[in-house]
Amino acid sequence: MNAATRLKLPPVVMPEQDPAERVHNVREVPFGFTPAMAVQEAQRCLQCTNQPCVEGCPVGVRIPDFIQAIESGDYLAGIGIIKQTNLLPAVCGRVCPQEEQCQKDCTVGIAHGDVGQAVQIGKLERFLADWERENHAAVIPQIAPSTGKRVAVIGSGPAGLTVAGDLIKLGHAVTVFEALHMPGGVLGYGIPEFRLPKEIVYAEVAYLTRLGVDFRYNTVIGKSLTVDEVRRDYDAVFIGSGAGLPNFLGIPGESLLGVYSANEYLTRANLMHAYDENSDTPILHGKSVAVLGGGNVAMDSARTALRLGAHRAMVIYRRSEEEMPARKEEYRHAVQEGVEFHFLQNPLEVLGNPEGWVTGLTLQEMELGEPDESGRRRPLPIPGQTSHTLADIVVVAIGNNPNPLIPAALPSLQMNRHGGIITDEETMETPIPGVFAGGDIVLGAATVILAMGQGRKAAHAIHALLMRTTEIASN
Amino acid sequence: MNTICTREELGRNVVRYVVDAPLVATHRKPGQFVIVRVTDHGERIPLTIADANPEMGTISLIVQSVGKTTREMAMLRSGDTIHDIVGPLGRPTHIEQFGSVLCVGGGIGIAPLYPIAKGMKEAHNHVITVLGARTHDLLILEDDLRTVSDELIVTTDDGSYGAKGLVTDAIRSLVNGGTHIDQAIVIGPPLMMKFTSLLTNEFGIPTIASLNPIMIDGTGMCGGCRVTVGGEMKFACVDGPEFDAHKVDWDSMIRRLGTYRTAEQQAAERYDHECRISLDAAEAR
């Protein structure tokens, strides 16, 4: 097939659960590609020599190579190519913002003048990962001979899992300490089941366990074990303790009953399965839920509210549709499901009744001014333009700070003004020798793939450090 | 999984468990707590650590059956397991030689008060303890507290034991009788802490209260345990659980504790109903 023919092929539409039906369940929304669909989509790839997609991938997956493997029907080879650089393809294929990364500079999208026409790299990645899991085709890779070195990984989120996977293959002993009773970090407590089935996360963890990674749950480093104890018992430490305390707006009424941080709302629903009536963890079932914010977490919260039985779910965002940071696909899914979007509205106050329950919000209408330091146009209040809206649940989804526990337990770490651990950008090493950090504990609230990218860099540097000390010891 | 070593009924609906939890036992300090999940579908509930034995690797947890989860936990016998225990969480109590320290405990709050009073005594303070209970058979750990206190006063609401009245009545008589107090610490039901705090504020006694808000992860992630202290938002799991009692917005905290009251009552009733059905079924066999 020549390039001109390939360019004429339309993007394959991935089938999805009907919106009217899916708001009543927590099952995954997109069904995935059939092999025929995957091959058809793979045929759209031009196999460019300059590979702009690989440039756009934070972990440098050899994208054209795995797509070619799909086209030739060799799925085992395809997943093998991805797994050389990406440990969690089933996760990344679902939650990565591909339109801002690999798919952004795809030649096919550029040729059509529309990033929406790019080769659907993420969906193809997901296809291979699902194929591997469903067919129990995971190949146990060659593990290097034991180096006798021990690495402690703090947190089992995307950064920690990447470090663990990379280092176990290189022959180091790896222990992952997880504070919660379940693995996955934000993949488990934050991202909803309908977007990332937990079974997928557990399968990835089971795979690492087969490779020899030791997972210890219910263990909070800095509390259950001191950081010094961990440093004494391990040759290197990676801190991937993730996101922490949620931001609030600091407006009146945030202590009213029915005001949740998105972290709490989603943790109750996801980690604790509050959507299931057999779960012991309660969650408030509002009729009208207002979500404040415009990121993926806001989309997740509004869509979770519908699945918990809300008649009305609103996303209230102070800028316009164009500036909204949520992925297009999440936005589209939310709109399909009936989530209302109220743009250019800034909450001034959460209103409550005398018993202390939320009744609504006072909103300030905004307009866009000059660009601010983020490059987005700054929202400015329009004097005198305020309104009220009714809501019985308010979910604040305006981001969070890095988790405060490890920084508090290790005062010699240096923190940036957002509470993130300061590291070397290339090695992810902190000023404390042998202590590395990556993911949301460094970045604040970022993405799964950026966390994995930092995990990969840290794993490289940890390996180099451990091999160096091995050489010194044997000399 | 954590194995229960011993189980002991301390009072009506109050059980003391000694549980295997080596990391918690060797790292905990007075004032800290754990989060417990009794079963694999259970909720995460914070429980204060009443005592620990680092050599044996065990901790003591004292549980009062109030809701479904605590009732379910109270059914456990020695040899049974608790699905998850994580901790120690929260900041430890600030213990130093203050001089004369007033330790005030109410109801189940007496359990976490014990290690704090003990710590204060070991730091060479003069420890005055005031314990309050609704009625005599709800009073716990009186003998334990007595061993670490220089003075101990018990009050019961109904006068069935000790002095009839509230802990605030006892504190008022102490202060009016000329007792000097450098530092107070209060742990108990929120209303009792609020009124104790109002009183010690009146007397100008610096007071620490240990708060027990709703919590999920307990590790500084979910933000569910937020409380207003001195006009600022604080998170009990990482900034607390102890705060300057005179700065706590008690009314807001007490209100937030009631968020799930309806759901909790329904769950407890359903649980009791199911237990009765299974008991009836067992008897019918």
Short mmCIF file of C-alpha atoms in Angstrom, two decimals, chain A residues 144-446:
data_model
loop_
_atom_site.label_atom_id
_atom_site.label_comp_id
_atom_site.label_asym_id
_atom_site.label_seq_id
_atom_site.Cartn_x
_atom_site.Cartn_y
_atom_site.Cartn_z
CA ALA A 144 20.09 -10.26 34.60
CA PRO A 145 22.09 -12.25 37.17
CA SER A 146 21.63 -10.96 40.70
CA THR A 147 23.79 -7.96 41.52
CA GLY A 148 23.23 -8.40 45.25
CA LYS A 149 22.00 -4.81 45.42
CA ARG A 150 18.73 -3.83 47.07
CA VAL A 151 16.47 -0.98 46.01
CA ALA A 152 13.53 0.43 47.96
CA VAL A 153 10.72 2.01 45.98
CA ILE A 154 8.32 4.18 47.95
CA GLY A 155 4.88 4.13 46.35
CA SER A 156 3.36 1.75 43.79
CA GLY A 157 2.01 4.34 41.38
CA PRO A 158 3.15 4.70 37.76
CA ALA A 159 6.59 6.08 38.69
CA GLY A 160 7.29 3.42 41.31
CA LEU A 161 6.08 0.54 39.14
CA THR A 162 8.33 1.70 36.30
CA VAL A 163 11.40 1.90 38.54
CA ALA A 164 10.60 -1.51 40.02
CA GLY A 165 10.14 -3.12 36.60
CA ASP A 166 13.30 -1.65 35.11
CA LEU A 167 15.54 -2.49 38.06
CA ILE A 168 14.30 -6.02 38.69
CA LYS A 169 15.17 -6.89 35.07
CA LEU A 170 18.68 -5.57 35.65
CA GLY A 171 19.24 -8.03 38.48
CA HIS A 172 18.63 -5.83 41.51
CA ALA A 173 16.36 -6.88 44.37
CA VAL A 174 13.38 -4.51 44.57
CA THR A 175 10.96 -3.90 47.41
CA VAL A 176 7.97 -1.62 46.82
CA PHE A 177 6.43 -0.03 49.91
CA GLU A 178 2.79 1.00 49.47
CA ALA A 179 0.90 3.04 52.07
CA LEU A 180 -2.55 1.90 50.99
CA HIS A 181 -4.00 -1.60 51.08
CA MET A 182 -4.04 -1.80 47.28
CA PRO A 183 -1.38 -1.17 44.64
CA GLY A 184 -1.33 1.36 41.84
CA GLY A 185 -1.36 4.69 43.62
CA VAL A 186 -3.43 7.13 41.57
CA LEU A 187 -4.19 4.36 39.06
CA GLY A 188 -6.12 2.67 41.86
CA TYR A 189 -7.59 5.43 43.97
CA GLY A 190 -7.91 8.22 41.43
CA ILE A 191 -8.68 7.11 37.89
CA PRO A 192 -12.19 5.65 37.76
CA GLU A 193 -13.00 2.06 36.90
CA PHE A 194 -14.91 3.16 33.77
CA ARG A 195 -11.72 4.70 32.40
CA LEU A 196 -9.15 2.24 33.74
CA PRO A 197 -10.48 -1.08 35.03
CA LYS A 198 -8.59 -1.97 38.21
CA GLU A 199 -8.15 -5.52 36.94
CA ILE A 200 -5.61 -4.08 34.49
CA VAL A 201 -3.59 -2.44 37.25
CA TYR A 202 -3.62 -5.62 39.31
CA ALA A 203 -2.49 -7.64 36.29
CA GLU A 204 0.51 -5.32 35.86
CA VAL A 205 1.37 -5.70 39.53
CA ALA A 206 1.00 -9.48 39.32
CA TYR A 207 3.41 -9.45 36.38
CA LEU A 208 6.01 -7.53 38.42
CA THR A 209 5.50 -9.95 41.30
CA ARG A 210 6.28 -12.81 38.90
CA LEU A 211 9.49 -11.01 37.99
CA GLY A 212 10.39 -11.01 41.68
CA VAL A 213 9.35 -7.58 42.93
CA ASP A 214 8.37 -7.70 46.61
CA PHE A 215 5.28 -5.54 47.35
CA ARG A 216 4.63 -4.52 50.95
CA TYR A 217 1.23 -2.92 51.51
CA ASN A 218 0.05 -0.87 54.50
CA THR A 219 3.57 0.43 54.98
CA VAL A 220 4.02 4.18 55.21
CA ILE A 221 7.64 5.23 54.86
CA GLY A 222 8.38 7.98 57.33
CA LYS A 223 5.90 6.38 59.75
CA SER A 224 5.89 2.56 59.71
CA LEU A 225 9.60 2.64 58.88
CA THR A 226 11.77 5.71 59.08
CA VAL A 227 13.52 6.94 55.96
CA ASP A 228 16.83 6.29 57.71
CA GLU A 229 15.92 2.66 58.34
CA VAL A 230 15.09 2.26 54.67
CA ARG A 231 18.35 3.93 53.64
CA ARG A 232 20.27 1.64 55.99
CA ASP A 233 18.70 -1.53 54.59
CA TYR A 234 18.76 -0.63 50.90
CA ASP A 235 21.48 0.51 48.53
CA ALA A 236 19.23 3.06 46.81
CA VAL A 237 15.83 4.59 47.47
CA PHE A 238 13.30 5.90 44.97
CA ILE A 239 10.59 8.21 46.32
CA GLY A 240 7.43 7.99 44.25
CA SER A 241 4.95 8.86 46.96
CA GLY A 242 2.77 10.84 44.60
CA ALA A 243 0.15 13.47 44.98
CA GLY A 244 -0.93 14.71 48.31
CA LEU A 245 -3.24 17.14 49.93
CA PRO A 246 -5.87 18.66 47.69
CA ASN A 247 -6.10 22.36 46.98
CA PHE A 248 -9.23 24.20 47.97
CA LEU A 249 -10.38 27.56 46.66
CA GLY A 250 -10.28 29.29 50.02
CA ILE A 251 -13.82 30.61 49.54
CA PRO A 252 -16.51 30.68 52.24
CA GLY A 253 -18.48 27.48 52.71
CA GLU A 254 -15.84 24.86 51.91
CA SER A 255 -16.40 23.21 55.31
CA LEU A 256 -20.09 22.61 54.60
CA LEU A 257 -21.40 19.05 54.50
CA GLY A 258 -21.36 17.81 50.93
CA VAL A 259 -18.15 19.59 49.89
CA TYR A 260 -15.57 17.04 48.77
CA SER A 261 -12.10 17.31 47.41
CA ALA A 262 -11.91 15.33 44.17
CA ASN A 263 -9.29 13.13 45.86
CA GLU A 264 -11.74 12.14 48.58
CA TYR A 265 -14.72 11.77 46.24
CA LEU A 266 -12.79 9.58 43.80
CA THR A 267 -11.02 7.61 46.55
CA ARG A 268 -14.35 6.70 48.11
CA ALA A 269 -15.74 5.68 44.74
CA ASN A 270 -12.67 3.92 43.28
CA LEU A 271 -10.39 2.59 45.99
CA MET A 272 -13.19 1.90 48.44
CA HIS A 273 -15.82 0.89 45.82
CA ALA A 274 -18.50 3.13 47.32
CA TYR A 275 -20.46 2.76 44.05
CA ASP A 276 -21.08 -0.85 45.09
CA GLU A 277 -23.86 -1.20 47.64
CA ASN A 278 -21.94 -4.05 49.31
CA SER A 279 -19.07 -1.73 50.14
CA ASP A 280 -18.94 -0.46 53.70
CA THR A 281 -17.59 2.93 52.66
CA PRO A 282 -20.30 5.56 52.39
CA ILE A 283 -20.50 8.34 49.82
CA LEU A 284 -23.10 11.07 49.51
CA HIS A 285 -25.42 10.54 46.56
CA GLY A 286 -26.32 14.02 45.39
CA LYS A 287 -29.08 14.93 42.97
CA SER A 288 -27.18 17.89 41.62
CA VAL A 289 -23.39 17.79 41.71
CA ALA A 290 -21.17 20.77 40.90
CA VAL A 291 -17.54 20.00 40.08
CA LEU A 292 -15.11 22.92 40.24
CA GLY A 293 -12.19 22.73 37.81
CA GLY A 294 -11.51 21.79 34.21
CA GLY A 295 -8.95 18.98 34.21
CA ASN A 296 -9.26 15.23 33.77
CA VAL A 297 -9.95 14.87 37.47
CA ALA A 298 -12.93 17.21 37.11
CA MET A 299 -14.24 15.08 34.21
CA ASP A 300 -13.73 11.92 36.28
CA SER A 301 -15.60 13.45 39.21
CA ALA A 302 -18.58 14.64 37.16
CA ARG A 303 -18.88 11.30 35.37
CA THR A 304 -18.58 9.45 38.69
CA ALA A 305 -21.40 11.63 40.07
CA LEU A 306 -23.69 10.49 37.23
CA ARG A 307 -22.84 6.87 37.95
CA LEU A 308 -23.70 7.45 41.61
CA GLY A 309 -27.17 8.53 40.52
CA ALA A 310 -26.93 12.32 40.19
CA HIS A 311 -29.63 13.81 37.95
CA ARG A 312 -27.40 16.70 37.10
CA ALA A 313 -23.60 16.94 36.98
CA MET A 314 -22.03 20.29 36.22
CA VAL A 315 -18.44 21.20 35.52
CA ILE A 316 -17.78 24.79 36.51
CA TYR A 317 -14.62 26.25 35.01
CA ARG A 318 -13.31 29.79 35.23
CA ARG A 319 -11.80 29.91 31.75
CA SER A 320 -13.34 28.88 28.42
CA GLU A 321 -13.65 25.59 26.61
CA GLU A 322 -10.45 26.29 24.69
CA GLU A 323 -8.24 26.60 27.79
CA MET A 324 -9.71 23.56 29.52
CA PRO A 325 -6.82 21.18 30.35
CA ALA A 326 -8.89 17.97 30.19
CA ARG A 327 -8.15 15.54 27.39
CA LYS A 328 -10.49 15.95 24.43
CA GLU A 329 -11.66 12.37 24.74
CA GLU A 330 -12.58 12.80 28.41
CA TYR A 331 -14.44 16.01 27.58
CA ARG A 332 -16.26 14.32 24.70
CA HIS A 333 -17.26 11.38 26.89
CA ALA A 334 -18.50 13.73 29.60
CA VAL A 335 -20.60 15.73 27.11
CA GLN A 336 -22.05 12.51 25.64
CA GLU A 337 -23.08 11.41 29.11
CA GLY A 338 -24.90 14.65 29.76
CA VAL A 339 -22.42 16.51 31.97
CA GLU A 340 -23.20 20.23 31.77
CA PHE A 341 -20.33 22.63 31.20
CA HIS A 342 -20.43 26.10 32.67
CA PHE A 343 -17.49 28.03 31.28
CA LEU A 344 -16.19 31.42 32.44
CA GLN A 345 -17.75 30.98 35.86
CA ASN A 346 -15.70 31.40 39.01
CA PRO A 347 -17.14 30.19 42.34
CA LEU A 348 -17.26 32.91 44.99
CA GLU A 349 -19.01 31.05 47.78
CA VAL A 350 -20.48 27.67 48.62
CA LEU A 351 -23.96 28.22 50.01
CA GLY A 352 -25.50 26.11 52.77
CA ASN A 353 -28.65 25.64 54.84
CA PRO A 354 -28.88 26.15 58.62
CA GLU A 355 -28.07 22.45 59.20
CA GLY A 356 -24.78 22.94 57.41
CA TRP A 357 -25.53 21.10 54.15
CA VAL A 358 -24.56 22.47 50.77
CA THR A 359 -27.38 24.07 48.79
CA GLY A 360 -25.56 25.76 45.94
CA LEU A 361 -22.93 28.16 44.75
CA THR A 362 -22.54 31.83 44.01
CA LEU A 363 -20.75 32.22 40.69
CA GLN A 364 -18.93 35.16 39.20
CA GLU A 365 -19.07 35.52 35.44
CA MET A 366 -15.64 35.95 33.88
CA GLU A 367 -14.19 37.14 30.60
CA LEU A 368 -10.79 36.43 29.12
CA GLY A 369 -8.07 39.07 29.30
CA GLU A 370 -4.42 39.02 28.25
CA PRO A 371 -2.41 35.78 28.45
CA ASP A 372 -0.93 35.01 31.87
CA GLU A 373 2.32 33.22 32.76
CA SER A 374 0.76 29.88 31.72
CA GLY A 375 0.24 31.31 28.23
CA ARG A 376 -3.53 30.98 28.60
CA ARG A 377 -5.74 34.06 28.60
CA ARG A 378 -6.30 35.23 32.14
CA PRO A 379 -9.92 35.10 33.35
CA LEU A 380 -11.16 38.43 34.74
CA PRO A 381 -14.40 39.05 36.63
CA ILE A 382 -17.13 41.03 34.87
CA PRO A 383 -18.25 43.48 37.54
CA GLY A 384 -21.78 42.95 38.79
CA GLN A 385 -22.31 39.70 36.89
CA THR A 386 -22.93 37.08 39.56
CA SER A 387 -25.47 34.28 39.72
CA HIS A 388 -26.56 31.38 41.92
CA THR A 389 -26.76 27.74 41.01
CA LEU A 390 -28.30 24.91 43.00
CA ALA A 391 -26.19 21.94 44.04
CA ASP A 392 -26.28 19.46 46.91
CA ILE A 393 -22.72 18.17 46.37
CA VAL A 394 -19.68 20.26 45.45
CA VAL A 395 -16.47 18.55 44.34
CA VAL A 396 -13.35 20.71 44.33
CA ALA A 397 -11.06 19.49 41.54
CA ILE A 398 -8.41 22.18 41.26
CA GLY A 399 -5.30 20.11 41.80
CA ASN A 400 -3.19 19.00 44.72
CA ASN A 401 0.23 19.34 46.23
CA PRO A 402 2.87 16.63 46.44
CA ASN A 403 2.39 14.28 49.39
CA PRO A 404 3.80 15.92 52.54
CA LEU A 405 4.87 12.80 54.48
CA ILE A 406 8.33 12.03 53.08
CA PRO A 407 9.45 15.66 52.89
CA ALA A 408 8.41 16.02 56.54
CA ALA A 409 10.30 12.85 57.47
CA LEU A 410 13.47 13.79 55.58
CA PRO A 411 14.19 17.47 56.26
CA SER A 412 17.41 17.42 54.25
CA LEU A 413 15.40 17.12 51.03
CA GLN A 414 14.97 20.40 49.19
CA MET A 415 11.51 21.41 48.12
CA ASN A 416 10.25 23.81 45.45
CA ARG A 417 7.56 26.37 46.24
CA HIS A 418 4.82 23.86 45.38
CA GLY A 419 6.16 21.32 47.88
CA GLY A 420 7.73 19.14 45.17
CA ILE A 421 11.07 17.44 45.81
CA ILE A 422 13.92 19.09 43.90
CA THR A 423 16.00 16.60 41.88
CA ASP A 424 18.56 16.58 39.13
CA GLU A 425 16.53 16.72 35.91
CA GLU A 426 18.45 13.94 34.19
CA THR A 427 19.16 11.49 37.00
CA MET A 428 16.21 12.34 39.30
CA GLU A 429 18.69 12.13 42.17
CA THR A 430 18.04 14.37 45.16
CA PRO A 431 20.91 16.16 46.89
CA ILE A 432 20.97 13.18 49.28
CA PRO A 433 23.24 10.53 47.70
CA GLY A 434 21.39 7.38 46.71
CA VAL A 435 17.96 8.95 47.15
CA PHE A 436 15.97 9.55 43.95
CA ALA A 437 12.46 10.88 43.35
CA GLY A 438 9.99 11.10 40.50
CA GLY A 439 6.34 11.42 39.51
CA ASP A 440 3.82 13.65 41.23
CA ILE A 441 6.04 13.99 44.33
CA VAL A 442 8.34 16.02 42.06
CA LEU A 443 5.91 17.36 39.46
CA GLY A 444 2.85 18.16 41.57
CA ALA A 445 -0.16 16.89 39.65
CA ALA A 446 1.05 15.67 36.26
#
